[in-house]
Short mmCIF file of C-alpha atoms in Angstrom, two decimals:
data_model
loop_
_atom_site.label_atom_id
_atom_site.label_comp_id
_atom_site.label_asym_id
_atom_site.label_seq_id
_atom_site.Cartn_x
_atom_site.Cartn_y
_atom_site.Cartn_z
CA MET A 1 40.33 -19.09 -83.79
CA GLY A 2 39.75 -20.11 -87.40
CA ALA A 3 41.17 -22.93 -89.47
CA MET A 4 44.37 -24.53 -88.24
CA THR A 5 47.17 -26.33 -90.09
CA ARG A 6 50.28 -28.14 -88.93
CA THR A 7 53.52 -26.19 -89.16
CA LEU A 8 55.33 -26.47 -92.47
CA LEU A 9 58.94 -25.61 -91.80
CA ASP A 10 60.43 -22.77 -93.79
CA PRO A 11 63.71 -23.83 -95.42
CA ALA A 12 65.50 -21.15 -93.42
CA ILE A 13 64.29 -22.74 -90.20
CA THR A 14 65.37 -26.21 -91.28
CA ALA A 15 68.79 -24.94 -92.30
CA THR A 16 69.22 -23.06 -89.01
CA LEU A 17 68.32 -26.08 -86.90
CA THR A 18 70.46 -28.48 -88.93
CA GLU A 19 73.47 -26.19 -88.56
CA ALA A 20 72.87 -25.98 -84.81
CA ALA A 21 72.65 -29.76 -84.54
CA ASP A 22 75.89 -30.11 -86.47
CA ARG A 23 77.61 -27.91 -83.89
CA VAL A 24 76.28 -30.20 -81.18
CA ARG A 25 77.57 -33.27 -83.04
CA THR A 26 81.01 -31.67 -83.13
CA THR A 27 81.05 -30.93 -79.41
CA SER A 28 78.98 -33.74 -77.88
CA GLY A 29 78.92 -36.57 -80.40
CA THR A 30 76.61 -37.99 -83.02
CA GLN A 31 74.03 -39.43 -80.61
CA VAL A 32 73.42 -36.16 -78.81
CA GLY A 33 73.44 -34.18 -82.05
CA ASP A 34 70.91 -36.52 -83.65
CA MET A 35 68.68 -36.31 -80.58
CA VAL A 36 68.84 -32.53 -80.65
CA GLU A 37 68.04 -32.25 -84.34
CA ALA A 38 65.10 -34.65 -84.05
CA ALA A 39 63.71 -32.84 -81.02
CA LEU A 40 64.09 -29.36 -82.51
CA LEU A 41 62.25 -30.41 -85.66
CA ARG A 42 59.64 -32.52 -83.85
CA THR A 43 58.60 -29.69 -81.52
CA LEU A 44 57.85 -27.39 -84.44
CA THR A 45 56.20 -29.93 -86.72
CA ASP A 46 54.28 -32.04 -84.18
CA THR A 47 53.29 -29.68 -81.36
CA VAL A 48 52.70 -26.37 -83.18
CA THR A 49 49.56 -25.75 -85.23
CA MET A 50 49.32 -22.53 -87.22
CA GLY A 51 46.04 -20.68 -87.50
CA ASP A 52 44.79 -18.53 -90.34
CA ASP A 53 44.40 -15.70 -87.81
CA GLY A 54 48.14 -15.28 -87.26
CA THR A 55 48.28 -17.29 -84.04
CA ALA A 56 49.83 -20.67 -83.21
CA PHE A 57 48.51 -23.33 -80.83
CA VAL A 58 51.11 -25.46 -79.01
CA ILE A 59 50.30 -28.78 -77.36
CA THR A 60 52.51 -30.24 -74.63
CA GLY A 61 53.20 -33.41 -76.57
CA ASP A 62 51.02 -36.18 -75.20
CA ILE A 63 48.30 -33.83 -73.88
CA PRO A 64 46.20 -32.02 -76.53
CA ALA A 65 46.05 -28.72 -74.61
CA MET A 66 48.14 -25.55 -74.51
CA TRP A 67 49.73 -24.52 -71.23
CA MET A 68 51.05 -20.97 -70.96
CA ARG A 69 54.17 -22.34 -69.25
CA ASP A 70 54.92 -25.24 -71.58
CA SER A 71 54.24 -23.30 -74.77
CA THR A 72 56.91 -20.83 -73.68
CA THR A 73 59.52 -23.25 -72.40
CA GLN A 74 59.14 -25.44 -75.48
CA LEU A 75 60.46 -22.48 -77.49
CA THR A 76 63.52 -21.86 -75.29
CA PRO A 77 66.21 -23.35 -77.58
CA TYR A 78 64.93 -21.42 -80.60
CA LEU A 79 65.18 -17.97 -79.01
CA ARG A 80 68.91 -17.66 -79.77
CA PHE A 81 68.04 -17.73 -83.50
CA LEU A 82 65.32 -15.06 -83.58
CA ALA A 83 67.53 -12.23 -84.82
CA THR A 84 69.05 -14.29 -87.64
CA CYS A 85 66.07 -16.41 -88.71
CA PRO A 86 62.99 -14.22 -89.33
CA PRO A 87 60.65 -17.19 -89.97
CA LEU A 88 61.39 -18.44 -86.44
CA ALA A 89 60.61 -14.97 -85.09
CA ASP A 90 57.31 -15.09 -87.00
CA LEU A 91 56.48 -18.42 -85.38
CA VAL A 92 57.29 -17.17 -81.88
CA ALA A 93 55.18 -14.07 -82.51
CA ALA A 94 52.27 -16.31 -83.51
CA VAL A 95 52.61 -18.24 -80.24
CA VAL A 96 52.71 -15.01 -78.23
CA ARG A 97 49.52 -13.81 -79.94
CA ARG A 98 47.72 -17.03 -79.00
CA GLN A 99 49.00 -16.87 -75.41
CA LEU A 100 47.72 -13.32 -75.05
CA ALA A 101 44.37 -14.32 -76.57
CA CYS A 102 44.10 -17.14 -74.03
CA LEU A 103 44.89 -14.86 -71.09
CA ASP A 104 42.44 -12.29 -72.42
CA HIS A 105 39.77 -14.99 -72.40
CA ASP A 106 40.46 -16.26 -68.85
CA PRO A 107 43.39 -14.89 -66.82
CA TYR A 108 42.88 -17.54 -64.10
CA ALA A 109 43.23 -20.55 -66.40
CA ASN A 110 46.49 -22.43 -66.90
CA ALA A 111 45.65 -24.56 -69.95
CA PHE A 112 43.41 -24.04 -72.97
CA ASN A 113 41.78 -25.93 -75.81
CA ASP A 114 42.21 -25.18 -79.48
CA GLY A 115 38.90 -23.39 -79.61
CA PRO A 116 35.63 -24.15 -77.75
CA THR A 117 35.99 -27.92 -77.98
CA GLY A 118 34.66 -28.58 -74.49
CA ALA A 119 37.62 -30.83 -73.60
CA HIS A 120 38.58 -30.80 -69.91
CA TYR A 121 41.05 -32.56 -67.68
CA ASP A 122 38.08 -33.29 -65.42
CA PRO A 123 34.55 -32.62 -66.77
CA GLU A 124 33.30 -32.09 -63.20
CA ASP A 125 35.52 -29.08 -62.51
CA VAL A 126 33.84 -25.88 -61.38
CA CYS A 127 34.95 -24.18 -64.61
CA ASP A 128 32.89 -25.47 -67.54
CA ASP A 129 34.14 -22.98 -70.15
CA PRO A 130 34.55 -24.98 -73.40
CA HIS A 131 37.71 -23.02 -74.23
CA VAL A 132 39.43 -24.00 -70.97
CA TRP A 133 41.17 -27.34 -70.42
CA GLU A 134 41.89 -26.51 -66.78
CA GLN A 135 41.50 -23.45 -64.58
CA LYS A 136 44.28 -23.88 -62.06
CA TYR A 137 45.57 -20.43 -61.18
CA GLU A 138 49.37 -20.38 -61.42
CA ILE A 139 51.40 -17.18 -61.38
CA ASP A 140 53.82 -18.48 -64.00
CA SER A 141 50.92 -18.58 -66.50
CA PHE A 142 51.36 -14.79 -66.61
CA ALA A 143 55.11 -14.58 -66.26
CA TYR A 144 56.11 -16.96 -69.05
CA PRO A 145 54.15 -15.29 -71.89
CA VAL A 146 55.24 -11.83 -70.76
CA THR A 147 58.92 -12.76 -70.71
CA LEU A 148 58.59 -14.50 -74.09
CA ALA A 149 57.03 -11.40 -75.66
CA HIS A 150 59.69 -9.22 -74.05
CA THR A 151 62.49 -11.46 -75.37
CA LEU A 152 61.03 -11.39 -78.89
CA TRP A 153 60.86 -7.60 -78.80
CA ARG A 154 64.31 -7.02 -77.30
CA THR A 155 65.96 -9.56 -79.63
CA THR A 156 64.36 -8.51 -82.92
CA GLY A 157 62.99 -5.02 -82.31
CA ARG A 158 59.56 -6.07 -83.55
CA ASP A 159 56.62 -4.78 -81.54
CA ASP A 160 53.71 -5.91 -83.69
CA VAL A 161 52.48 -8.33 -80.99
CA PHE A 162 51.74 -5.40 -78.68
CA ASP A 163 48.33 -4.49 -80.07
CA GLY A 164 45.24 -3.34 -78.19
CA ARG A 165 44.55 -6.81 -76.83
CA ALA A 166 48.11 -7.16 -75.57
CA HIS A 167 47.80 -3.79 -73.85
CA ARG A 168 44.59 -4.92 -72.16
CA VAL A 169 46.15 -8.22 -71.05
CA LEU A 170 49.20 -6.55 -69.53
CA ARG A 171 46.90 -4.26 -67.55
CA THR A 172 44.90 -7.30 -66.42
CA ILE A 173 48.04 -9.10 -65.29
CA VAL A 174 49.15 -6.22 -63.10
CA ASP A 175 45.68 -5.76 -61.64
CA GLN A 176 45.19 -9.46 -60.92
CA LEU A 177 48.59 -9.94 -59.31
CA ARG A 178 47.82 -6.96 -57.10
CA ALA A 179 44.32 -8.20 -56.27
CA GLU A 180 45.75 -11.55 -55.20
CA GLN A 181 47.93 -9.82 -52.61
CA ASP A 182 44.70 -10.01 -50.60
CA HIS A 183 43.45 -13.43 -51.59
CA ASP A 184 40.60 -13.54 -49.09
CA ALA A 185 38.87 -10.85 -51.18
CA SER A 186 39.39 -12.79 -54.43
CA PRO A 187 36.48 -14.42 -56.29
CA TYR A 188 38.68 -17.30 -57.50
CA ARG A 189 37.78 -20.81 -56.39
CA PHE A 190 38.95 -24.24 -57.57
CA ARG A 191 37.25 -27.41 -56.43
CA ARG A 192 37.63 -30.92 -57.79
CA ASP A 193 35.87 -34.05 -56.50
CA THR A 194 38.95 -36.14 -55.74
CA ASP A 195 40.73 -37.98 -52.98
CA ILE A 196 44.05 -36.48 -54.10
CA PRO A 197 44.64 -33.38 -51.93
CA THR A 198 47.01 -31.73 -54.41
CA GLU A 199 44.29 -31.75 -57.10
CA THR A 200 41.88 -29.43 -55.30
CA LEU A 201 41.98 -26.44 -52.96
CA ALA A 202 41.00 -26.47 -49.30
CA ARG A 203 38.47 -24.14 -47.65
CA GLU A 204 35.76 -24.66 -50.30
CA GLY A 205 38.19 -23.92 -53.10
CA ARG A 206 39.95 -20.90 -51.60
CA GLY A 207 43.15 -22.70 -50.56
CA THR A 208 44.83 -22.77 -47.17
CA ALA A 209 44.68 -19.59 -45.08
CA VAL A 210 47.27 -16.88 -45.71
CA GLY A 211 48.21 -13.54 -44.18
CA ARG A 212 49.07 -10.33 -46.03
CA THR A 213 52.78 -10.27 -46.96
CA GLY A 214 53.11 -8.04 -50.02
CA MET A 215 53.53 -11.17 -52.15
CA THR A 216 50.87 -12.39 -54.56
CA TRP A 217 48.92 -15.62 -53.98
CA SER A 218 48.92 -18.68 -56.22
CA GLY A 219 46.58 -21.65 -55.97
CA PHE A 220 48.87 -24.07 -57.75
CA ARG A 221 52.54 -24.72 -58.41
CA PRO A 222 54.19 -25.05 -61.83
CA SER A 223 53.70 -28.80 -61.36
CA ASP A 224 49.91 -28.17 -61.37
CA ASP A 225 49.84 -29.45 -57.76
CA ALA A 226 48.04 -27.33 -55.17
CA CYS A 227 50.30 -25.12 -53.08
CA THR A 228 50.75 -26.22 -49.49
CA TYR A 229 51.07 -22.54 -48.56
CA GLY A 230 49.72 -19.84 -50.84
CA TYR A 231 52.87 -17.80 -51.44
CA ASN A 232 55.15 -19.70 -53.80
CA ILE A 233 58.55 -18.00 -53.61
CA PRO A 234 60.03 -18.84 -57.04
CA ALA A 235 56.74 -17.88 -58.70
CA ASN A 236 56.70 -14.54 -56.90
CA LEU A 237 60.25 -13.73 -57.97
CA PHE A 238 59.45 -14.78 -61.55
CA ALA A 239 56.39 -12.52 -61.45
CA ALA A 240 58.57 -9.67 -60.18
CA GLN A 241 60.86 -10.16 -63.18
CA ALA A 242 57.90 -10.25 -65.57
CA LEU A 243 56.52 -7.05 -64.07
CA LEU A 244 59.79 -5.30 -64.91
CA ALA A 245 59.30 -6.53 -68.48
CA ILE A 246 55.78 -5.10 -68.48
CA GLY A 247 57.24 -1.82 -67.27
CA ASP A 248 59.63 -1.81 -70.25
CA ILE A 249 56.90 -2.64 -72.76
CA ALA A 250 54.38 -0.19 -71.31
CA GLY A 251 56.88 2.64 -71.18
CA GLU A 252 58.73 2.13 -74.47
CA VAL A 253 56.09 0.63 -76.77
CA LEU A 254 52.60 1.30 -75.43
CA ASP A 255 53.28 4.83 -74.12
CA ASP A 256 51.38 3.98 -70.95
CA THR A 257 53.36 5.55 -68.15
CA ALA A 258 50.76 4.66 -65.54
CA LEU A 259 50.93 0.96 -66.37
CA ALA A 260 54.74 1.08 -66.43
CA ALA A 261 54.83 2.71 -63.00
CA ASP A 262 52.24 0.31 -61.54
CA ALA A 263 54.15 -2.71 -62.81
CA ARG A 264 57.48 -1.54 -61.40
CA VAL A 265 56.01 -0.64 -58.01
CA LEU A 266 54.30 -4.03 -57.74
CA SER A 267 57.53 -5.79 -58.73
CA GLY A 268 59.27 -4.09 -55.83
CA GLU A 269 56.48 -5.09 -53.44
CA LEU A 270 56.81 -8.75 -54.42
CA VAL A 271 60.58 -8.68 -53.94
CA ASP A 272 60.19 -6.97 -50.57
CA GLY A 273 57.62 -9.57 -49.53
CA VAL A 274 59.96 -12.40 -50.48
CA ARG A 275 62.79 -10.77 -48.57
CA ALA A 276 60.62 -10.31 -45.45
CA PHE A 277 58.82 -13.66 -45.41
CA GLY A 278 60.50 -16.01 -47.88
CA VAL A 279 64.12 -15.97 -46.70
CA VAL A 280 64.46 -18.42 -43.83
CA PRO A 281 67.18 -20.09 -41.74
CA GLY A 282 69.30 -22.57 -43.68
CA GLY A 283 68.08 -26.03 -44.49
CA VAL A 284 71.42 -27.86 -44.68
CA PRO A 285 72.49 -29.32 -41.31
CA GLY A 286 75.44 -27.39 -39.93
CA ASP A 287 74.99 -24.49 -42.36
CA ALA A 288 73.22 -21.45 -40.94
CA ALA A 289 73.23 -19.46 -44.20
CA PRO A 290 69.71 -18.22 -45.00
CA ILE A 291 67.92 -19.80 -47.94
CA TYR A 292 64.76 -19.21 -49.93
CA ALA A 293 61.75 -21.18 -48.73
CA TYR A 294 59.69 -22.83 -51.44
CA GLU A 295 56.35 -21.69 -50.00
CA VAL A 296 55.15 -19.68 -47.02
CA ASP A 297 51.74 -18.55 -45.77
CA GLY A 298 52.61 -15.34 -43.93
CA LEU A 299 51.26 -16.91 -40.75
CA GLY A 300 54.36 -18.85 -39.75
CA GLY A 301 54.06 -21.77 -42.15
CA VAL A 302 57.28 -22.48 -44.07
CA LEU A 303 57.97 -25.23 -46.63
CA ARG A 304 61.64 -26.00 -47.26
CA MET A 305 61.92 -27.98 -50.52
CA ASP A 306 62.27 -27.50 -54.23
CA ASP A 307 60.29 -28.98 -57.10
CA ALA A 308 61.55 -30.07 -60.50
CA ASN A 309 59.12 -27.86 -62.42
CA THR A 310 60.09 -24.29 -63.21
CA PRO A 311 59.96 -21.67 -61.92
CA SER A 312 61.83 -23.44 -59.16
CA LEU A 313 64.27 -22.18 -56.59
CA LEU A 314 67.09 -23.76 -58.57
CA SER A 315 65.99 -21.90 -61.73
CA LEU A 316 66.01 -18.38 -60.24
CA PRO A 317 69.09 -17.15 -62.16
CA LEU A 318 67.27 -18.15 -65.37
CA VAL A 319 63.78 -16.81 -64.63
CA ALA A 320 64.44 -13.93 -62.22
CA PRO A 321 67.95 -12.65 -63.01
CA ASP A 322 67.30 -9.04 -62.00
CA VAL A 323 65.40 -9.62 -58.76
CA TYR A 324 66.87 -12.64 -56.97
CA ASP A 325 69.55 -12.44 -54.27
CA ALA A 326 72.60 -14.31 -55.58
CA ASP A 327 74.04 -15.00 -52.12
CA VAL A 328 70.78 -16.41 -50.78
CA TRP A 329 70.36 -18.45 -53.97
CA ARG A 330 73.83 -20.02 -53.68
CA ALA A 331 72.97 -21.31 -50.22
CA THR A 332 69.57 -22.41 -51.55
CA ARG A 333 71.20 -24.30 -54.41
CA ALA A 334 73.35 -26.21 -51.92
CA PHE A 335 70.20 -27.12 -50.01
CA VAL A 336 68.06 -28.21 -52.98
CA LEU A 337 70.85 -30.40 -54.39
CA SER A 338 71.34 -32.15 -51.06
CA PRO A 339 69.46 -34.86 -49.13
CA ALA A 340 68.01 -32.06 -46.99
CA ASN A 341 65.61 -31.34 -49.88
CA PRO A 342 62.91 -34.00 -49.51
CA TYR A 343 62.59 -34.23 -53.30
CA HIS A 344 66.26 -34.72 -54.10
CA VAL A 345 66.76 -38.27 -55.35
CA THR A 346 69.96 -40.33 -55.66
CA GLY A 347 70.18 -43.53 -57.68
CA THR A 348 72.65 -45.61 -59.66
CA ALA A 349 71.74 -43.94 -62.96
CA ALA A 350 71.22 -40.33 -61.88
CA SER A 351 70.88 -37.95 -58.98
CA GLY A 352 68.68 -34.91 -59.13
CA ILE A 353 65.43 -33.25 -58.18
CA GLY A 354 62.07 -34.99 -58.39
CA SER A 355 58.57 -33.86 -57.53
CA PRO A 356 55.59 -34.86 -55.40
CA HIS A 357 53.72 -34.74 -58.71
CA THR A 358 55.29 -38.07 -59.71
CA GLN A 359 56.34 -41.27 -57.97
CA ALA A 360 58.98 -41.22 -55.26
CA GLY A 361 62.51 -42.10 -56.35
CA ARG A 362 62.18 -40.43 -59.75
CA VAL A 363 64.35 -37.69 -61.23
CA TRP A 364 63.05 -35.13 -63.72
CA PRO A 365 65.15 -34.37 -66.83
CA ILE A 366 63.88 -30.78 -66.66
CA ALA A 367 65.51 -30.42 -63.24
CA LEU A 368 68.75 -31.96 -64.49
CA ALA A 369 68.75 -29.42 -67.32
CA VAL A 370 68.16 -26.54 -64.90
CA GLU A 371 70.95 -27.84 -62.66
CA ALA A 372 73.21 -27.82 -65.71
CA LEU A 373 72.21 -24.37 -66.95
CA THR A 374 72.73 -22.80 -63.51
CA GLY A 375 75.99 -24.64 -62.87
CA THR A 376 79.49 -24.57 -64.32
CA PRO A 377 80.52 -25.51 -67.88
CA GLU A 378 81.81 -28.79 -66.44
CA ASP A 379 78.41 -29.40 -64.83
CA ARG A 380 76.75 -28.87 -68.19
CA VAL A 381 78.94 -31.39 -69.99
CA ARG A 382 78.46 -33.97 -67.24
CA LEU A 383 74.70 -33.55 -66.98
CA LEU A 384 74.23 -33.53 -70.75
CA GLY A 385 75.79 -36.98 -70.71
CA VAL A 386 73.46 -38.10 -67.92
CA LEU A 387 70.44 -36.88 -69.87
CA ALA A 388 71.52 -38.65 -73.05
CA ARG A 389 72.15 -41.92 -71.17
CA THR A 390 68.82 -41.95 -69.35
CA ASP A 391 66.46 -41.70 -72.33
CA ALA A 392 65.65 -45.46 -72.07
CA GLY A 393 66.76 -45.86 -75.67
CA THR A 394 63.86 -43.77 -76.98
CA GLY A 395 65.82 -40.74 -78.19
CA ARG A 396 63.48 -38.55 -76.13
CA MET A 397 63.35 -36.93 -72.74
CA HIS A 398 60.59 -37.94 -70.36
CA GLU A 399 58.71 -36.33 -67.49
CA ALA A 400 60.47 -38.40 -64.82
CA PHE A 401 62.42 -41.64 -64.59
CA ASP A 402 63.50 -43.99 -61.83
CA ALA A 403 66.91 -42.83 -60.62
CA SER A 404 68.22 -46.41 -60.78
CA ASP A 405 66.17 -47.69 -63.76
CA PRO A 406 65.59 -45.14 -66.55
CA THR A 407 63.37 -47.62 -68.42
CA ALA A 408 60.74 -46.91 -65.76
CA PHE A 409 59.52 -43.47 -66.84
CA SER A 410 56.41 -41.33 -67.20
CA ARG A 411 55.16 -39.49 -70.29
CA PRO A 412 56.81 -40.88 -73.42
CA TRP A 413 56.39 -37.55 -75.24
CA PHE A 414 57.01 -34.49 -73.10
CA SER A 415 58.06 -31.64 -75.35
CA TRP A 416 59.15 -29.28 -72.56
CA ALA A 417 61.78 -31.79 -71.42
CA ASP A 418 62.97 -32.29 -75.01
CA SER A 419 63.49 -28.55 -75.36
CA MET A 420 65.42 -28.26 -72.11
CA PHE A 421 67.74 -31.06 -73.25
CA CYS A 422 68.30 -29.16 -76.49
CA GLU A 423 69.03 -25.97 -74.59
CA VAL A 424 71.74 -27.64 -72.52
CA ALA A 425 73.33 -29.18 -75.62
CA LEU A 426 73.29 -25.87 -77.49
CA VAL A 427 74.82 -24.00 -74.56
CA VAL A 428 77.57 -26.63 -74.33
CA ALA A 429 78.22 -26.21 -78.06
CA ASP A 430 78.32 -22.40 -77.73
CA GLU A 431 80.83 -22.67 -74.89
CA THR A 432 82.98 -25.21 -76.71
CA ILE A 433 82.96 -23.63 -80.17
CA PRO A 434 82.61 -19.88 -79.61
CA ASP A 435 81.63 -17.77 -82.57
CA VAL A 436 84.52 -15.87 -84.12
CA CYS A 437 83.67 -12.26 -84.86
#
């Protein structure tokens, strides 16, 4: 990818972020405002590396690899400034270019190195590509970059990221999502020599058996844990939303009517598959309202739960606003925020959603942020306070913390969680101090 240098913040970016943090200080206090300003600056200066080829590589924080998911979600709080701060738009465009280059290199991989360094999560993985950190196939690895590119274009009008490579990648995404509607015919395999069942796929790397449903298969969840059943419902709805974005881009920018039509038809097939197989009887005792399952296999297997990582069921209004069923989601939200969800945790410091990816009894700040962003303004104010109080005095968000002892936490530097905290604080500020036209 060429020579790389750490991001040097343009004065316009610094001024924009300082002004935003000042709004937060006015609405939520000095502590929260200081945390927001530090996190907004730290993400850009410490996780983003600019290349001389016009791309930007984004690490997760404490892991020196670039996830398609994290590198998008880490940019969430900056997207509101794209139209008014061109240097930020340039930075986001550079990230999109790198994401598309990664997907062009290996559309089944979830995390990449900064060039052919040979670094791997596990050197014994089946995939030994020196560019690839890990080749866990996750549907959101497509959906996040597509929606980021679409947001950049719709917000600023700039379409320079949609070059020939981007066109090729968008075609690949549609074709691969369609191919994985029949996973038994897929060449993809993932095997890892481990005693941890969520770190490898069953059936010699093919994953557990599935039937044809119209949905598209995923080997792994957004947590990077193996799916129990191969059709992850929030990921399918997120993919359906991303396919609509591909339809927009193909039709309005790339002048590829065939790709636009293919993307929109496939989006409808995924939504129909979710409706037919992924909406199940309610999970809250005494409430018969149908809810979204988390995963199904099309053979009768149903998993009722939600995970902290997004796309999650709780996050559907954020990631799939045009394709989710609001009534089904409201019943689902009641389920996932109740003890009926096996990964809902209640403690003396916080209550929220955890994950089988981390220790039992731990809440994820990301999930608290999603609960806030999909709730009421009062929810946002309350949960922003919870997030600020459970940082263990570090000034940073973590992957997960003990619901009764926030000083027991994992991952001291998790940039995605920092960005979600900033997003909640900025939304609270926007709601409290509306702009006057």
